[in-house]
PDB file of C-alpha atoms in Angstrom:
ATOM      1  CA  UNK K 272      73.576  49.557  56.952  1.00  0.00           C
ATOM      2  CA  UNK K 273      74.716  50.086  53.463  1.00  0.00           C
ATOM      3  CA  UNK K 274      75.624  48.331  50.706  1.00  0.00           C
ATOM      4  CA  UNK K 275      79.224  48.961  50.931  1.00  0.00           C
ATOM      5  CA  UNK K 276      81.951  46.249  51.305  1.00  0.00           C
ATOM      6  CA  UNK K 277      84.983  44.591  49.964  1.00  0.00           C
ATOM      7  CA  UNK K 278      83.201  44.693  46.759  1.00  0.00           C
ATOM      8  CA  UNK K 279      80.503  45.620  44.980  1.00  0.00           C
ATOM      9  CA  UNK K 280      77.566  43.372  45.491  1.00  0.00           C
ATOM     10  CA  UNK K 281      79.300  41.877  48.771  1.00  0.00           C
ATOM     11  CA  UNK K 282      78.097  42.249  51.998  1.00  0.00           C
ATOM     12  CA  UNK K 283      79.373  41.047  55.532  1.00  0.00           C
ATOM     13  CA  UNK K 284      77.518  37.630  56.654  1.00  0.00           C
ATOM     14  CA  UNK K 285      75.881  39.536  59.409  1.00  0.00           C
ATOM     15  CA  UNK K 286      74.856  42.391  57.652  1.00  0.00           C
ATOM     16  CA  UNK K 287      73.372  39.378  54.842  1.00  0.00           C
ATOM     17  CA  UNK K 288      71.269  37.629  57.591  1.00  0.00           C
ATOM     18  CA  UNK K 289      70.151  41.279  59.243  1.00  0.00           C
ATOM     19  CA  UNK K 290      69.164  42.451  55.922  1.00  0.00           C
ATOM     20  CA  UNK K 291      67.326  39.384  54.679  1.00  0.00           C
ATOM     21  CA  UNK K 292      65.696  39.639  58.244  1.00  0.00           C
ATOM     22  CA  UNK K 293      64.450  43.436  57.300  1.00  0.00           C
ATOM     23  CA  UNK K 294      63.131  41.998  54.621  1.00  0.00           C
ATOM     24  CA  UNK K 295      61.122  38.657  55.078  1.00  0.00           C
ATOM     25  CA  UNK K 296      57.635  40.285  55.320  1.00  0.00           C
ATOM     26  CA  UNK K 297      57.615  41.389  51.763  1.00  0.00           C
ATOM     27  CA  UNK K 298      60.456  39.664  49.889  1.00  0.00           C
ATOM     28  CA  UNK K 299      57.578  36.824  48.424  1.00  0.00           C
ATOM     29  CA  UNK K 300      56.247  40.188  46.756  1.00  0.00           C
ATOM     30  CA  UNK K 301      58.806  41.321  45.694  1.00  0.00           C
ATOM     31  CA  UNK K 302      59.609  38.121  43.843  1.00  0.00           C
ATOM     32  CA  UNK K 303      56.803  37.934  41.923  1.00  0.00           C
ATOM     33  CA  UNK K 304      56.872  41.741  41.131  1.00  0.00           C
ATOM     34  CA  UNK K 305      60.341  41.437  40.079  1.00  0.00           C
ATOM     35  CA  UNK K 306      60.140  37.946  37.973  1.00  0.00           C
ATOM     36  CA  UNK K 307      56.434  38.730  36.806  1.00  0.00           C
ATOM     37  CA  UNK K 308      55.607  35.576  38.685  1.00  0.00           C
ATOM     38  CA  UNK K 309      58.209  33.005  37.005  1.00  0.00           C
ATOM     39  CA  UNK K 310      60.219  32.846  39.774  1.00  0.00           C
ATOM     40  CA  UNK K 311      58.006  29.656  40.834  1.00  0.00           C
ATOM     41  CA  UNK K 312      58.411  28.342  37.405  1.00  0.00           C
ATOM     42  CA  UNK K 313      61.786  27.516  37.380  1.00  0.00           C
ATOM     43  CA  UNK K 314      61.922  26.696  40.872  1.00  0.00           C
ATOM     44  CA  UNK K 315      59.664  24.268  40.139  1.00  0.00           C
ATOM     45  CA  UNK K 316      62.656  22.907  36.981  1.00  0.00           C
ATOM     46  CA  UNK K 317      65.481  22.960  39.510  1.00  0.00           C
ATOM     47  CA  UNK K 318      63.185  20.374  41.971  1.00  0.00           C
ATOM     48  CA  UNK K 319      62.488  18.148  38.621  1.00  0.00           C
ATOM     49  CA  UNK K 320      66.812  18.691  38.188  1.00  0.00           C
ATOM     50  CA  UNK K 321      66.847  16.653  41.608  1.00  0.00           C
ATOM     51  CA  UNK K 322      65.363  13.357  40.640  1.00  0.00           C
ATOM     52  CA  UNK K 323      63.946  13.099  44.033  1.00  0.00           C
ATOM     53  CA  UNK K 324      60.578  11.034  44.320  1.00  0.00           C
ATOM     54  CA  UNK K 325      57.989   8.848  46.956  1.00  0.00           C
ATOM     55  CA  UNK K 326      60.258   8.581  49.892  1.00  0.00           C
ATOM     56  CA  UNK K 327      63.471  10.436  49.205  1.00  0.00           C
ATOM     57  CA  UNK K 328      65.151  13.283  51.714  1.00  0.00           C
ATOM     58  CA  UNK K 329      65.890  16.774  50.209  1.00  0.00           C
ATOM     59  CA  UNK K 330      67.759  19.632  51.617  1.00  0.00           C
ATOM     60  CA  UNK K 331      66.753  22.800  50.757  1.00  0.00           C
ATOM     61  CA  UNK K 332      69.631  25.630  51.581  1.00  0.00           C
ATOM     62  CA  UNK K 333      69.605  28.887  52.247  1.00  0.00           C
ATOM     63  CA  UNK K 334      65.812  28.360  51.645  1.00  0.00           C
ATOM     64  CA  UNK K 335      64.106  31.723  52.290  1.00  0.00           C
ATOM     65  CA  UNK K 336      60.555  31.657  52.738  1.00  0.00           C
ATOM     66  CA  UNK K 337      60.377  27.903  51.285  1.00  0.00           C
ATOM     67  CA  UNK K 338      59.708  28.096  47.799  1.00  0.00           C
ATOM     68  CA  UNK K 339      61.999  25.429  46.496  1.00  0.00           C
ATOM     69  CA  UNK K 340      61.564  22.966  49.278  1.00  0.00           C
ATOM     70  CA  UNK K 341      57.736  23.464  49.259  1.00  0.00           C
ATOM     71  CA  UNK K 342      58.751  22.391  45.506  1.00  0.00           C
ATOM     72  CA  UNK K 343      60.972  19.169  46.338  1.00  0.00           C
ATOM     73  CA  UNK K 344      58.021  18.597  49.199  1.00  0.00           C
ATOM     74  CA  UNK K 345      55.172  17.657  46.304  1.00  0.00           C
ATOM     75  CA  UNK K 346      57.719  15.284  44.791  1.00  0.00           C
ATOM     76  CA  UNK K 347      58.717  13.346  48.437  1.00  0.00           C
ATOM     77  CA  UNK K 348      55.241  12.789  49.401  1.00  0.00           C
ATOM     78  CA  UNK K 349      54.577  12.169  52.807  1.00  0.00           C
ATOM     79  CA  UNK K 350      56.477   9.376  53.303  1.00  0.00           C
ATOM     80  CA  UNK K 351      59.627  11.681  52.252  1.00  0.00           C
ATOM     81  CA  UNK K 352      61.764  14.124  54.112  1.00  0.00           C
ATOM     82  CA  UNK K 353      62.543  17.600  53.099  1.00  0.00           C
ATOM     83  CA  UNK K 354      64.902  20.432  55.130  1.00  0.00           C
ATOM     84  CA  UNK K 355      64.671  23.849  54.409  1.00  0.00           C
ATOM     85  CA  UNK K 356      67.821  25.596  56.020  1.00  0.00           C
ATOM     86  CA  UNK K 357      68.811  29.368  56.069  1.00  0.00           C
ATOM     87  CA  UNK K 358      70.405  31.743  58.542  1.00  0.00           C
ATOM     88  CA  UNK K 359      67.748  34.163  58.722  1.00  0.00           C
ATOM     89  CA  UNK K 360      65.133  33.272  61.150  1.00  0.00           C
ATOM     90  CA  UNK K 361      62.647  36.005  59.999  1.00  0.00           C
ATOM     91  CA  UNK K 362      62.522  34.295  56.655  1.00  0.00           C
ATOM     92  CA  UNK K 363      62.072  30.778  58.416  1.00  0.00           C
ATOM     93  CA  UNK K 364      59.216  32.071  60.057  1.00  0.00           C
ATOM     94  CA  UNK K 365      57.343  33.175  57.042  1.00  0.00           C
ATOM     95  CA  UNK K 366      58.085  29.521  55.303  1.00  0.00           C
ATOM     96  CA  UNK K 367      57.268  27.629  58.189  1.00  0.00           C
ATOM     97  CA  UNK K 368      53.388  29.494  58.010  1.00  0.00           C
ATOM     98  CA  UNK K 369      53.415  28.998  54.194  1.00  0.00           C
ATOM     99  CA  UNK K 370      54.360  25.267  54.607  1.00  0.00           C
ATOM    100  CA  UNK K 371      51.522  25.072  57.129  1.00  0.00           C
ATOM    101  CA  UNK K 372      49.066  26.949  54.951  1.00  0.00           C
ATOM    102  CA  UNK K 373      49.911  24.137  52.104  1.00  0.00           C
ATOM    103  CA  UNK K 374      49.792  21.006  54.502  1.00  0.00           C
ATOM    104  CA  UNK K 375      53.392  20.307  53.670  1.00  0.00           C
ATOM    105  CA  UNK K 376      55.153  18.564  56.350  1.00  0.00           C
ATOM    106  CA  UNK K 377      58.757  20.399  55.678  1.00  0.00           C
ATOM    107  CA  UNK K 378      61.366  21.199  58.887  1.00  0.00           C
ATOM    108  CA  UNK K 379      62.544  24.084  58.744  1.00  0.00           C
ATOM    109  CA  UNK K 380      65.710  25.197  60.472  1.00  0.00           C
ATOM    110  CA  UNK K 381      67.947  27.355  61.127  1.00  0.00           C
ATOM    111  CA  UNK K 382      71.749  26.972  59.394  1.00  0.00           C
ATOM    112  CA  UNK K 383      74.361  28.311  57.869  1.00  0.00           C
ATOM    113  CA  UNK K 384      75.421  26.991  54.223  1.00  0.00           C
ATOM    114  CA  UNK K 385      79.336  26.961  55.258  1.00  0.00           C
ATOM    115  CA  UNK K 386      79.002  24.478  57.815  1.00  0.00           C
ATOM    116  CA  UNK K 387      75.822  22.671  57.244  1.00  0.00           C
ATOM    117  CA  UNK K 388      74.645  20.633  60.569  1.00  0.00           C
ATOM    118  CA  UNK K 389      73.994  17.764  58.893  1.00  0.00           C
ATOM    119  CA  UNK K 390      76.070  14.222  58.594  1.00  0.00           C
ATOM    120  CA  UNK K 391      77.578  13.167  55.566  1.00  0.00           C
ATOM    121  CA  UNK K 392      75.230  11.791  52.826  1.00  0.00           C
ATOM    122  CA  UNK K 393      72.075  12.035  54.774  1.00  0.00           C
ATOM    123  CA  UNK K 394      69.882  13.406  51.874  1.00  0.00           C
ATOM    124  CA  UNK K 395      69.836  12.216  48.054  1.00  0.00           C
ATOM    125  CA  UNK K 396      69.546  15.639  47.025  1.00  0.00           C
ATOM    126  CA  UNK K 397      70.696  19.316  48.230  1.00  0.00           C
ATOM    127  CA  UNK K 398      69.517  22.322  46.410  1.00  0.00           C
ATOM    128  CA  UNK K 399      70.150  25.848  46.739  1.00  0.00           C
ATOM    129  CA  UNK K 400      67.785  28.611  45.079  1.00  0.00           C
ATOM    130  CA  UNK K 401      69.146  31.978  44.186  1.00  0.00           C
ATOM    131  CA  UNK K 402      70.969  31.784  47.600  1.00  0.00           C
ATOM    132  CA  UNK K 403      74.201  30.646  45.925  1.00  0.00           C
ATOM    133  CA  UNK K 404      75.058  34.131  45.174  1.00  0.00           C
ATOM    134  CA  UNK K 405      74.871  35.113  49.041  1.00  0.00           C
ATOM    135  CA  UNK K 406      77.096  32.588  50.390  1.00  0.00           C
ATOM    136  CA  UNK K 407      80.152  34.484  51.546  1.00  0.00           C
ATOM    137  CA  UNK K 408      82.751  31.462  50.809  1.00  0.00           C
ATOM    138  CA  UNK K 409      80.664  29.759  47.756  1.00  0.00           C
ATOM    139  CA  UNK K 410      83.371  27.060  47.302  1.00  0.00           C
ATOM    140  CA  UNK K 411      82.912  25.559  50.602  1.00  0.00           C
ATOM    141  CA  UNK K 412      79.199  26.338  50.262  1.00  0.00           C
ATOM    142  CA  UNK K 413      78.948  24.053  47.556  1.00  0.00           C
ATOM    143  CA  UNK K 414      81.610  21.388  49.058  1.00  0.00           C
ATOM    144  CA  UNK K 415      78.956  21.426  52.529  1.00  0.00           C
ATOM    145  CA  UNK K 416      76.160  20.721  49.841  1.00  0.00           C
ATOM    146  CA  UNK K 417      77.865  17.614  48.390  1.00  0.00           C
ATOM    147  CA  UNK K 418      79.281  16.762  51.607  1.00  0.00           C
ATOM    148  CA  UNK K 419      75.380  16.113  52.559  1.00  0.00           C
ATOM    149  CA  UNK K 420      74.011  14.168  49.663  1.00  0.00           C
ATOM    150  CA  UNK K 421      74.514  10.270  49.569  1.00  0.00           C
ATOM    151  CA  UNK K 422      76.746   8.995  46.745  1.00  0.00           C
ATOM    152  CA  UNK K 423      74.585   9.150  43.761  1.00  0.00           C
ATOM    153  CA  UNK K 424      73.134  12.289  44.832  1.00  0.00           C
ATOM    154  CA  UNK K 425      71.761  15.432  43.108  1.00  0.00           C
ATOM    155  CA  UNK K 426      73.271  18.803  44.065  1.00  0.00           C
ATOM    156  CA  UNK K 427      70.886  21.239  41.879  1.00  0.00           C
ATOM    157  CA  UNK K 428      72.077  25.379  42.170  1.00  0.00           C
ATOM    158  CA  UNK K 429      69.552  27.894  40.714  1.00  0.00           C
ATOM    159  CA  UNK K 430      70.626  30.973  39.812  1.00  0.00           C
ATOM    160  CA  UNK K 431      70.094  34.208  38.023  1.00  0.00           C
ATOM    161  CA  UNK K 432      72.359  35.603  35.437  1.00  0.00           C
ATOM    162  CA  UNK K 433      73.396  38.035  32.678  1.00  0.00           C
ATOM    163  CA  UNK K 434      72.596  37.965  29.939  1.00  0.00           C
ATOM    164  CA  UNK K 435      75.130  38.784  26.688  1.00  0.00           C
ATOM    165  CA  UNK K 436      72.720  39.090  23.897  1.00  0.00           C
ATOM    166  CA  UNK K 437      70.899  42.053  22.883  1.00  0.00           C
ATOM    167  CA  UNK K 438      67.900  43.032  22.773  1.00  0.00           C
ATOM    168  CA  UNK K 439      67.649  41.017  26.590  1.00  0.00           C
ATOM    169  CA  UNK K 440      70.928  42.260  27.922  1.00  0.00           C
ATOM    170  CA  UNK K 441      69.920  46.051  27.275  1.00  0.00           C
ATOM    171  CA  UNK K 442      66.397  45.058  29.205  1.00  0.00           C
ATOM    172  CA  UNK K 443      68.108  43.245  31.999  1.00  0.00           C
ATOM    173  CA  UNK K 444      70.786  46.141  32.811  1.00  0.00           C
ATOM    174  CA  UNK K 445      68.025  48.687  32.508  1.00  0.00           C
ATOM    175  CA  UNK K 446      65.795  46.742  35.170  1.00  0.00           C
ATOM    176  CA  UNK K 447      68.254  45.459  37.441  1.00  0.00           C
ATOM    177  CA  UNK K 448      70.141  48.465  37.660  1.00  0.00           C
ATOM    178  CA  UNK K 449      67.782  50.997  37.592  1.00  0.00           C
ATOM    179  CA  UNK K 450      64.085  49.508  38.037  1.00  0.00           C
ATOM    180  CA  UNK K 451      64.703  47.482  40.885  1.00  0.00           C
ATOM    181  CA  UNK K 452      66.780  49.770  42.907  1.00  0.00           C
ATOM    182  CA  UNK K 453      63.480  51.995  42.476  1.00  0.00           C
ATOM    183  CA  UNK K 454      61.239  49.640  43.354  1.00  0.00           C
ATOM    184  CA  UNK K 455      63.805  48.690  46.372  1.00  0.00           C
ATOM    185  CA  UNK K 456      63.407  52.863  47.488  1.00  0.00           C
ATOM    186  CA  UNK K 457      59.546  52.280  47.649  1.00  0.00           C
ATOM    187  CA  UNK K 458      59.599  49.470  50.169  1.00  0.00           C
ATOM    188  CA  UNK K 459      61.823  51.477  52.832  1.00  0.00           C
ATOM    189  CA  UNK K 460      64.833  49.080  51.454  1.00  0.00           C
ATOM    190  CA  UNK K 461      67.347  50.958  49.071  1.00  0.00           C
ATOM    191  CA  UNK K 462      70.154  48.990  50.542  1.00  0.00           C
ATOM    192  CA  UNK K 463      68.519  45.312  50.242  1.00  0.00           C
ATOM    193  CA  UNK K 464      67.520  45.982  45.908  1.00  0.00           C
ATOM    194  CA  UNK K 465      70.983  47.923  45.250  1.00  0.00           C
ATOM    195  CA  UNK K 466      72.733  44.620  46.629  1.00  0.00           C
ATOM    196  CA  UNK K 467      70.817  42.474  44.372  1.00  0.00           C
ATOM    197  CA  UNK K 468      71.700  43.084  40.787  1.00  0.00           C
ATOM    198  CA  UNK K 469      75.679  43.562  42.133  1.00  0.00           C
ATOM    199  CA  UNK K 470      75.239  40.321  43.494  1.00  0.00           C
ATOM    200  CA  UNK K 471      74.229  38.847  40.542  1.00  0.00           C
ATOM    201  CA  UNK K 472      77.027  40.468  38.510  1.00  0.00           C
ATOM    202  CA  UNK K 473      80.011  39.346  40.763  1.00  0.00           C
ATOM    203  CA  UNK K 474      78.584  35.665  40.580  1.00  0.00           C
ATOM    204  CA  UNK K 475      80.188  33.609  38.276  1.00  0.00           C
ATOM    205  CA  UNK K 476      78.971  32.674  34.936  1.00  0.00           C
ATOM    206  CA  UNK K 477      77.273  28.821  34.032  1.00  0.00           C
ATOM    207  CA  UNK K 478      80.601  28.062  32.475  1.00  0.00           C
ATOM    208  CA  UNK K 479      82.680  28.958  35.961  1.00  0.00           C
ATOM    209  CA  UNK K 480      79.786  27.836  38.108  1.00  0.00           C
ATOM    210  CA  UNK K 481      80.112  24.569  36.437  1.00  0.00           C
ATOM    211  CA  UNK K 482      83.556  24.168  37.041  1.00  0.00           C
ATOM    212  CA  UNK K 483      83.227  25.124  40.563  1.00  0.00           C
ATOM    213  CA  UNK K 484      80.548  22.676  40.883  1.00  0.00           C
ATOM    214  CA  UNK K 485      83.258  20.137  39.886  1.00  0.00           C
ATOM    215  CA  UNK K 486      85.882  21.587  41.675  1.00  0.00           C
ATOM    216  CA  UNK K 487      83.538  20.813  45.177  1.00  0.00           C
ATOM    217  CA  UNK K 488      83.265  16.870  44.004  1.00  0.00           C
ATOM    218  CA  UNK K 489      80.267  16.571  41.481  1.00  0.00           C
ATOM    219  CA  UNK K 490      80.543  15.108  38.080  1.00  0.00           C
ATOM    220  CA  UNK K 491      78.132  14.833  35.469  1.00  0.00           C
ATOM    221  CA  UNK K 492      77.952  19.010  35.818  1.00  0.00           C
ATOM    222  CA  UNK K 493      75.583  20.269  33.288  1.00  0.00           C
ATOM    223  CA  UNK K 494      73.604  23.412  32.848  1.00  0.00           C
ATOM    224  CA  UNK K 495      70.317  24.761  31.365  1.00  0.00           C
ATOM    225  CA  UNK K 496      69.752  28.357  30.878  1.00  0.00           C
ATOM    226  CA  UNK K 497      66.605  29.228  30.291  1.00  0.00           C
ATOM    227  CA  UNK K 498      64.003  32.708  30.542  1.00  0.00           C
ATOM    228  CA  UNK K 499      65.927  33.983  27.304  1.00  0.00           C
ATOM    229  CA  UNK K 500      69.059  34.413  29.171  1.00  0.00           C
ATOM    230  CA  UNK K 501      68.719  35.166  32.693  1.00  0.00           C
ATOM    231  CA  UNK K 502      68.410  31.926  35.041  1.00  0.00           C
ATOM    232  CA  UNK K 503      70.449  29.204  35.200  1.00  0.00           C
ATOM    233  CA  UNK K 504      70.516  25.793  36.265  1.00  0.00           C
ATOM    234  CA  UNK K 505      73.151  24.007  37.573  1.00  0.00           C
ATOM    235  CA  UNK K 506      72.856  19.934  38.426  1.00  0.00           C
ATOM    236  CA  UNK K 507      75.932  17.722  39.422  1.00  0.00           C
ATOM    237  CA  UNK K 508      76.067  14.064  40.944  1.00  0.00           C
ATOM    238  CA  UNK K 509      77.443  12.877  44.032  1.00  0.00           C
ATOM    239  CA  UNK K 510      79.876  10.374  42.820  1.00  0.00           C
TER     240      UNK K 510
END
């Protein structure tokens, strides 16, 4: 497989699920290496962006290996529900041993973010964490997330993206486009760490995100951006 397509930074749906598959066993790693751990951090602001608490039901899309909904699990409790869905079962498998490591009572299953399995406004919040940018169709991604959330409802998108100020936007082009296609080289996956940072570059900006966000049926769109530049947070209500 390579990293060629439509467009840069694009990438077949199968050839997305096959390559996050390839990958599973050291993308938590990889993470950390890449976001010098704060990858956690502001997971850990986009559950907070939910407003879920004791009790509530959270869907967690295109989860990976569970970060986020291990994240949205602390603030449920027990007596909550949380969902973790992606299409990659080799990254399910990893979250469903890292729930189990943490005691977290999370379901994880497998789904894809265009046509969620899930009835309309069965959760009071859906969240997505820099799986946005994969979604092949991401207007009907984000329609399928407020589709799912109860009127009221939090959808919450977390996202990386570029920066426009120097000195950060020199740092950011040098490590996304040449750091982390080395580091990608290292691990056996060239492919996987070229079709990061063109992901992230084809992805809208906050300002368009927002607007899509609207566009699917949230209001009360608003934004943070936050780690100097480079992640954003989106958060709309179901109305």
């Amino acid at each position: 497989m390579t990293a060629a397509g439509p467009r840069a930074g694009t990438l077949d749906e199968p050839q997305v699920r096959a390559m996050f598959d390839r990958i599973a066993s050291f993308y938590d790693p990889m993470n950390s290496v890449m976001t010098a751990g704060m990858h956690h951090r502001w997971r850990e602001r986009a559950a907070d962006l939910a407003t879920v608490g004791p009790g509530d039901r959270a869907l967690d899309v295109a989860t990976g290996t569970g970060d986020l909904a291990l994240a949205l699990a602390r603030r449920v409790g027990a007596e909550g529900e949380v969902v973790g869905s992606d299409f990659s079962e080799e990254m399910l498998a990893v979250a469903r041993r890292k729930a189990g490591a943490a005691g977290a009572a999370i379901t994880f299953e497998w789904g894809n973010a265009l046509d969620l399995p899930y009835e309309d406004g069965r959760f009071d919040a859906a969240t997505v964490g820099f799986g946005a940018r994969n979604f092949s169709d991401l207007d009907r991604g984000l329609t399928e997330m407020a589709r799912v959330v109860r009127p009221g409802g939090r959808v919450v998108v977390l996202e990386i993206t570029t920066p426009v100020k120097p000195p950060l936007s020199t740092f950011y082009r040098l490590w996304f486009d040449h750091a982390v296609p080395v580091i990608g080289r290292l691990t056996g996956e060239p492919d996987a760490y070229t079709y990061l940072p063109n992901s992230v570059k084809r992805f809208p900006g906050p300002h368009e995100l927002a607007a899509r966000m609207a566009a699917a049926g949230l209001t009360d769109v608003s934004y943070l951006i936050t780690a100097g530049g480079i992640i954003a947070i989106h958060a709309g209500t179901k109305p």
